[in-house]
Amino acid sequence: MPNSHANSHTLLRVDNITFAYEQMRMQFDLAVNRGETLAILGASGSGKSTLLNLIAGFNQPLSGDICFQEESILAKAPAQRPITTLFQEHNLFNHLTVKQNIAIGLAPNMKLDADQQTALEKAAQQVEITELLNRLPGDLSGGQRQRVGIARCLARKQPLLLLDEPFSALDPALRQEMLRLIAKLNKAHSITVLMVTHNPDDALQIADNIAFVADGKIALHASTAILADENAPEVLKRYLGKR
Ligand code: ADP
Ligand code: MG
């Protein structure tokens, strides 16, 4: 059933794309609404990161299309897509200051014009790292480093934010704080969020909908409420350990 969720509010449309690693063939079909927070759940190795990499442009599909506001973005390089991506780790350059790390997301040579400078300062304020701007990542805590990563995403002002298990290495309290921050940014700036997580609680906390990935396909795309639904499909209940 292609794009059963697509409608006039659709911001991102993943239209029947295929991709393969030697042993695994994947096929994804997905529509995401403007302003939606979508949690992507599924077992390790099911294809969640590959799906994000295809959307971000780090991988090219064998067939199918990816559209942003109904226009194909397949021919665009990752930096040209209306997207920023935050990974679990490796988001920062250790030899650059926090400020430079944010700047490099705006201009590869880190020379910012006045607007970009303002965007950088605003983003730093939003995640409360203004006083850390001249430090090196090595002098920060894990939570502070992830906030810098978020600030870089924010400063780029892209409408679509992809998160690949960004907070799983953080302590529970910090993870809560980061999730609240993402939820706040989603509301305040209408950023559309796709968040891969292996923690259903993360989804329950901030996601409108979930996409459940199994064996290189989206096996289920439904309201987050399905996570607590006794009548959820067996594959999902098995994944959640409910039977
Ligand atoms: P997930 O993020 O859900 O854990 P991935 O998208 O990383 O899953 O991986 C999906 C499948 O593709 C896995 O079987 C994995 O081994 C395989 N895979 C991922 N990246 C590569 C790669 N660079 N080369 C070969 N196979 C890969
Ligand atoms: Mg992954």
GROMACS .gro file of C-alpha atoms and ligand atoms in nm:
model
  271
    1MET     CA    1   0.000   0.000   0.000
    2PRO     CA    2   0.217   0.290  -0.118
    3ASN     CA    3   0.213   0.608   0.086
    4SER     CA    4  -0.107   0.537   0.268
    5HIS     CA    5  -0.031   0.830   0.500
    6ALA     CA    6   0.055   1.086   0.230
    7ASN     CA    7  -0.167   1.395   0.224
    8SER     CA    8  -0.149   1.771   0.175
    9HIS     CA    9   0.047   1.814   0.499
   10THR     CA   10   0.320   1.580   0.379
   11LEU     CA   11   0.666   1.733   0.414
   12LEU     CA   12   0.880   1.432   0.333
   13ARG     CA   13   0.783   1.145   0.108
   14VAL     CA   14   0.998   0.836   0.081
   15ASP     CA   15   0.849   0.680  -0.228
   16ASN     CA   16   0.918   0.311  -0.258
   17ILE     CA   17   1.296   0.333  -0.243
   18THR     CA   18   1.508   0.020  -0.260
   19PHE     CA   19   1.859  -0.036  -0.135
   20ALA     CA   20   2.078  -0.340  -0.077
   21TYR     CA   21   2.380  -0.444   0.120
   22GLU     CA   22   2.519  -0.782   0.009
   23GLN     CA   23   2.299  -0.997   0.223
   24MET     CA   24   2.010  -0.762   0.284
   25ARG     CA   25   1.756  -0.601   0.055
   26MET     CA   26   1.559  -0.306   0.185
   27GLN     CA   27   1.252  -0.125   0.064
   28PHE     CA   28   1.104   0.180   0.230
   29ASP     CA   29   0.783   0.371   0.182
   30LEU     CA   30   0.701   0.652   0.421
   31ALA     CA   31   0.526   0.987   0.444
   32VAL     CA   32   0.604   1.234   0.721
   33ASN     CA   33   0.388   1.537   0.799
   34ARG     CA   34   0.515   1.886   0.862
   35GLY     CA   35   0.577   1.934   1.234
   36GLU     CA   36   0.552   1.563   1.308
   37THR     CA   37   0.785   1.385   1.550
   38LEU     CA   38   0.829   1.032   1.423
   39ALA     CA   39   1.013   0.770   1.627
   40ILE     CA   40   1.178   0.495   1.424
   41LEU     CA   41   1.193   0.173   1.622
   42GLY     CA   42   1.314  -0.175   1.537
   43ALA     CA   43   1.566  -0.443   1.617
   44SER     CA   44   1.936  -0.389   1.570
   45GLY     CA   45   2.027  -0.451   1.206
   46SER     CA   46   1.671  -0.400   1.080
   47GLY     CA   47   1.765  -0.100   0.862
   48LYS     CA   48   1.687   0.208   1.071
   49SER     CA   49   2.018   0.385   1.016
   50THR     CA   50   2.015   0.293   0.648
   51LEU     CA   51   1.674   0.457   0.614
   52LEU     CA   52   1.806   0.781   0.770
   53ASN     CA   53   2.122   0.766   0.556
   54LEU     CA   54   1.910   0.734   0.243
   55ILE     CA   55   1.698   1.034   0.343
   56ALA     CA   56   2.006   1.240   0.435
   57GLY     CA   57   2.179   1.144   0.110
   58PHE     CA   58   2.472   0.950   0.255
   59ASN     CA   59   2.340   0.648   0.064
   60GLN     CA   60   2.176   0.650  -0.279
   61PRO     CA   61   1.874   0.424  -0.340
   62LEU     CA   62   1.872   0.177  -0.630
   63SER     CA   63   1.522   0.287  -0.727
   64GLY     CA   64   1.236   0.500  -0.602
   65ASP     CA   65   1.230   0.865  -0.503
   66ILE     CA   66   1.261   1.091  -0.200
   67CYS     CA   67   1.062   1.414  -0.211
   68PHE     CA   68   1.064   1.720   0.010
   69GLN     CA   69   0.750   1.928  -0.038
   70GLU     CA   70   0.676   1.716  -0.343
   71GLU     CA   71   1.010   1.790  -0.508
   72SER     CA   72   1.269   1.520  -0.552
   73ILE     CA   73   1.586   1.573  -0.349
   74LEU     CA   74   1.760   1.260  -0.478
   75ALA     CA   75   2.000   1.452  -0.702
   76LYS     CA   76   2.107   1.680  -0.417
   77ALA     CA   77   2.421   1.620  -0.211
   78PRO     CA   78   2.366   1.579   0.167
   79ALA     CA   79   2.466   1.941   0.241
   80GLN     CA   80   2.218   2.067  -0.019
   81ARG     CA   81   1.923   1.881   0.131
   82PRO     CA   82   1.687   2.064   0.373
   83ILE     CA   83   1.807   1.832   0.646
   84THR     CA   84   2.045   1.811   0.940
   85THR     CA   85   2.152   1.490   1.105
   86LEU     CA   86   2.265   1.423   1.460
   87PHE     CA   87   2.436   1.094   1.535
   88GLN     CA   88   2.505   0.920   1.864
   89GLU     CA   89   2.873   1.016   1.851
   90HIS     CA   90   3.133   1.169   1.626
   91ASN     CA   91   2.933   1.487   1.581
   92LEU     CA   92   3.216   1.718   1.684
   93PHE     CA   93   3.571   1.789   1.574
   94ASN     CA   94   3.793   1.767   1.881
   95HIS     CA   95   4.053   2.018   1.757
   96LEU     CA   96   3.790   2.290   1.698
   97THR     CA   97   3.621   2.504   1.963
   98VAL     CA   98   3.250   2.474   2.028
   99LYS     CA   99   3.195   2.791   1.830
  100GLN     CA  100   3.395   2.661   1.533
  101ASN     CA  101   3.214   2.330   1.552
  102ILE     CA  102   2.882   2.510   1.511
  103ALA     CA  103   3.022   2.743   1.246
  104ILE     CA  104   3.146   2.458   1.029
  105GLY     CA  105   2.784   2.342   0.997
  106LEU     CA  106   2.705   2.681   0.841
  107ALA     CA  107   3.012   2.740   0.624
  108PRO     CA  108   3.286   2.485   0.548
  109ASN     CA  109   3.553   2.757   0.586
  110MET     CA  110   3.390   2.875   0.914
  111LYS     CA  111   3.378   3.237   0.788
  112LEU     CA  112   3.030   3.351   0.883
  113ASP     CA  113   2.834   3.645   0.753
  114ALA     CA  114   2.630   3.856   0.997
  115ASP     CA  115   2.314   3.644   0.961
  116GLN     CA  116   2.503   3.323   1.021
  117GLN     CA  117   2.676   3.476   1.321
  118THR     CA  118   2.335   3.568   1.466
  119ALA     CA  119   2.203   3.219   1.394
  120LEU     CA  120   2.500   3.070   1.576
  121GLU     CA  121   2.450   3.288   1.882
  122LYS     CA  122   2.076   3.220   1.893
  123ALA     CA  123   2.126   2.846   1.865
  124ALA     CA  124   2.383   2.855   2.145
  125GLN     CA  125   2.136   3.045   2.365
  126GLN     CA  126   1.855   2.802   2.291
  127VAL     CA  127   2.052   2.504   2.418
  128GLU     CA  128   2.225   2.710   2.688
  129ILE     CA  129   2.586   2.670   2.582
  130THR     CA  130   2.675   3.037   2.531
  131GLU     CA  131   2.935   3.022   2.807
  132LEU     CA  132   3.098   2.716   2.646
  133LEU     CA  133   3.158   2.863   2.300
  134ASN     CA  134   3.535   2.898   2.339
  135ARG     CA  135   3.594   2.556   2.490
  136LEU     CA  136   3.713   2.241   2.317
  137PRO     CA  137   3.480   1.938   2.303
  138GLY     CA  138   3.724   1.738   2.516
  139ASP     CA  139   3.658   1.975   2.806
  140LEU     CA  140   3.282   1.916   2.800
  141SER     CA  141   3.056   1.654   2.953
  142GLY     CA  142   2.871   1.409   2.727
  143GLY     CA  143   2.549   1.603   2.769
  144GLN     CA  144   2.714   1.932   2.686
  145ARG     CA  145   2.869   1.780   2.373
  146GLN     CA  146   2.530   1.658   2.254
  147ARG     CA  147   2.387   2.003   2.318
  148VAL     CA  148   2.659   2.148   2.095
  149GLY     CA  149   2.558   1.895   1.829
  150ILE     CA  150   2.198   2.009   1.863
  151ALA     CA  151   2.306   2.375   1.844
  152ARG     CA  152   2.482   2.306   1.514
  153CYS     CA  153   2.165   2.143   1.378
  154LEU     CA  154   1.957   2.441   1.497
  155ALA     CA  155   2.189   2.706   1.355
  156ARG     CA  156   2.155   2.546   1.012
  157LYS     CA  157   1.780   2.620   1.037
  158GLN     CA  158   1.682   2.320   0.830
  159PRO     CA  159   1.319   2.211   0.854
  160LEU     CA  160   1.397   1.842   0.893
  161LEU     CA  161   1.603   1.699   1.178
  162LEU     CA  162   1.724   1.339   1.169
  163LEU     CA  163   1.844   1.185   1.495
  164ASP     CA  164   2.014   0.845   1.498
  165GLU     CA  165   2.011   0.716   1.857
  166PRO     CA  166   2.166   1.045   1.964
  167PHE     CA  167   2.109   1.011   2.336
  168SER     CA  168   2.152   0.640   2.405
  169ALA     CA  169   2.499   0.690   2.555
  170LEU     CA  170   2.372   0.947   2.805
  171ASP     CA  171   2.257   0.891   3.162
  172PRO     CA  172   1.877   0.868   3.207
  173ALA     CA  173   1.839   1.218   3.352
  174LEU     CA  174   2.038   1.373   3.070
  175ARG     CA  175   1.848   1.174   2.813
  176GLN     CA  176   1.525   1.312   2.956
  177GLU     CA  177   1.664   1.663   2.933
  178MET     CA  178   1.767   1.614   2.568
  179LEU     CA  179   1.431   1.465   2.477
  180ARG     CA  180   1.255   1.762   2.636
  181LEU     CA  181   1.482   1.992   2.441
  182ILE     CA  182   1.400   1.820   2.111
  183ALA     CA  183   1.028   1.836   2.192
  184LYS     CA  184   1.061   2.207   2.269
  185LEU     CA  185   1.246   2.277   1.943
  186ASN     CA  186   0.989   2.078   1.750
  187LYS     CA  187   0.708   2.290   1.895
  188ALA     CA  188   0.878   2.631   1.898
  189HIS     CA  189   1.037   2.612   1.551
  190SER     CA  190   0.806   2.358   1.381
  191ILE     CA  191   1.103   2.138   1.307
  192THR     CA  192   0.998   1.799   1.178
  193VAL     CA  193   1.184   1.526   1.364
  194LEU     CA  194   1.273   1.168   1.267
  195MET     CA  195   1.433   0.998   1.564
  196VAL     CA  196   1.579   0.650   1.560
  197THR     CA  197   1.570   0.507   1.909
  198HIS     CA  198   1.586   0.161   2.060
  199ASN     CA  199   1.394   0.286   2.360
  200PRO     CA  200   1.012   0.278   2.332
  201ASP     CA  201   0.996   0.516   2.630
  202ASP     CA  202   1.168   0.785   2.417
  203ALA     CA  203   0.895   0.740   2.159
  204LEU     CA  204   0.620   0.755   2.420
  205GLN     CA  205   0.768   1.072   2.561
  206ILE     CA  206   0.797   1.286   2.248
  207ALA     CA  207   0.675   1.112   1.933
  208ASP     CA  208   0.341   1.160   1.760
  209ASN     CA  209   0.386   0.846   1.556
  210ILE     CA  210   0.612   0.546   1.529
  211ALA     CA  211   0.755   0.364   1.228
  212PHE     CA  212   0.850   0.011   1.319
  213VAL     CA  213   1.126  -0.124   1.095
  214ALA     CA  214   1.173  -0.498   1.048
  215ASP     CA  215   1.390  -0.677   0.791
  216GLY     CA  216   1.453  -0.368   0.581
  217LYS     CA  217   1.090  -0.261   0.562
  218ILE     CA  218   0.854  -0.040   0.756
  219ALA     CA  219   0.633  -0.306   0.906
  220LEU     CA  220   0.409  -0.059   1.083
  221HIS     CA  221   0.350   0.317   1.081
  222ALA     CA  222   0.101   0.419   1.346
  223SER     CA  223   0.020   0.654   1.630
  224THR     CA  224   0.257   0.623   1.928
  225ALA     CA  225  -0.041   0.501   2.131
  226ILE     CA  226  -0.001   0.164   1.962
  227LEU     CA  227   0.297   0.097   2.190
  228ALA     CA  228   0.053   0.058   2.478
  229ASP     CA  229  -0.219  -0.114   2.275
  230GLU     CA  230  -0.307  -0.470   2.374
  231ASN     CA  231  -0.423  -0.531   2.019
  232ALA     CA  232  -0.102  -0.417   1.851
  233PRO     CA  233   0.034  -0.647   1.579
  234GLU     CA  234   0.229  -0.947   1.706
  235VAL     CA  235   0.562  -0.834   1.550
  236LEU     CA  236   0.551  -0.515   1.752
  237LYS     CA  237   0.448  -0.688   2.076
  238ARG     CA  238   0.730  -0.939   2.031
  239TYR     CA  239   0.979  -0.656   1.980
  240LEU     CA  240   0.848  -0.482   2.293
  241GLY     CA  241   0.878  -0.808   2.488
  242LYS     CA  242   0.505  -0.814   2.555
  243ARG     CA  243   0.472  -1.180   2.469
  244ADP     P1  244   1.999  -0.054   1.233
  244ADP     O1  245   2.034   0.091   1.229
  244ADP     O2  246   1.851  -0.080   1.236
  244ADP     O3  247   2.069  -0.128   1.342
  244ADP     P2  248   2.143  -0.066   0.982
  244ADP     O4  249   2.064   0.020   0.890
  244ADP     O5  250   2.267  -0.010   1.039
  244ADP     O6  251   2.046  -0.122   1.097
  244ADP     O7  252   2.182  -0.199   0.908
  244ADP     C1  253   2.088  -0.276   0.830
  244ADP     C2  254   2.159  -0.396   0.769
  244ADP     O8  255   2.256  -0.351   0.674
  244ADP     C3  256   2.235  -0.482   0.869
  244ADP     O9  257   2.220  -0.615   0.829
  244ADP     C4  258   2.378  -0.436   0.854
  244ADP    O10  259   2.467  -0.541   0.883
  244ADP     C5  260   2.385  -0.397   0.708
  244ADP     N1  261   2.481  -0.288   0.688
  244ADP     C6  262   2.474  -0.165   0.744
  244ADP     N2  263   2.574  -0.086   0.702
  244ADP     C7  264   2.647  -0.161   0.617
  244ADP     C8  265   2.765  -0.138   0.541
  244ADP     N3  266   2.826  -0.019   0.543
  244ADP     N4  267   2.811  -0.240   0.464
  244ADP     C9  268   2.748  -0.358   0.460
  244ADP     N5  269   2.638  -0.388   0.528
  244ADP    C10  270   2.587  -0.292   0.606
  245MG      MG  271   2.155   0.207   1.353
   0.00000   0.00000   0.00000
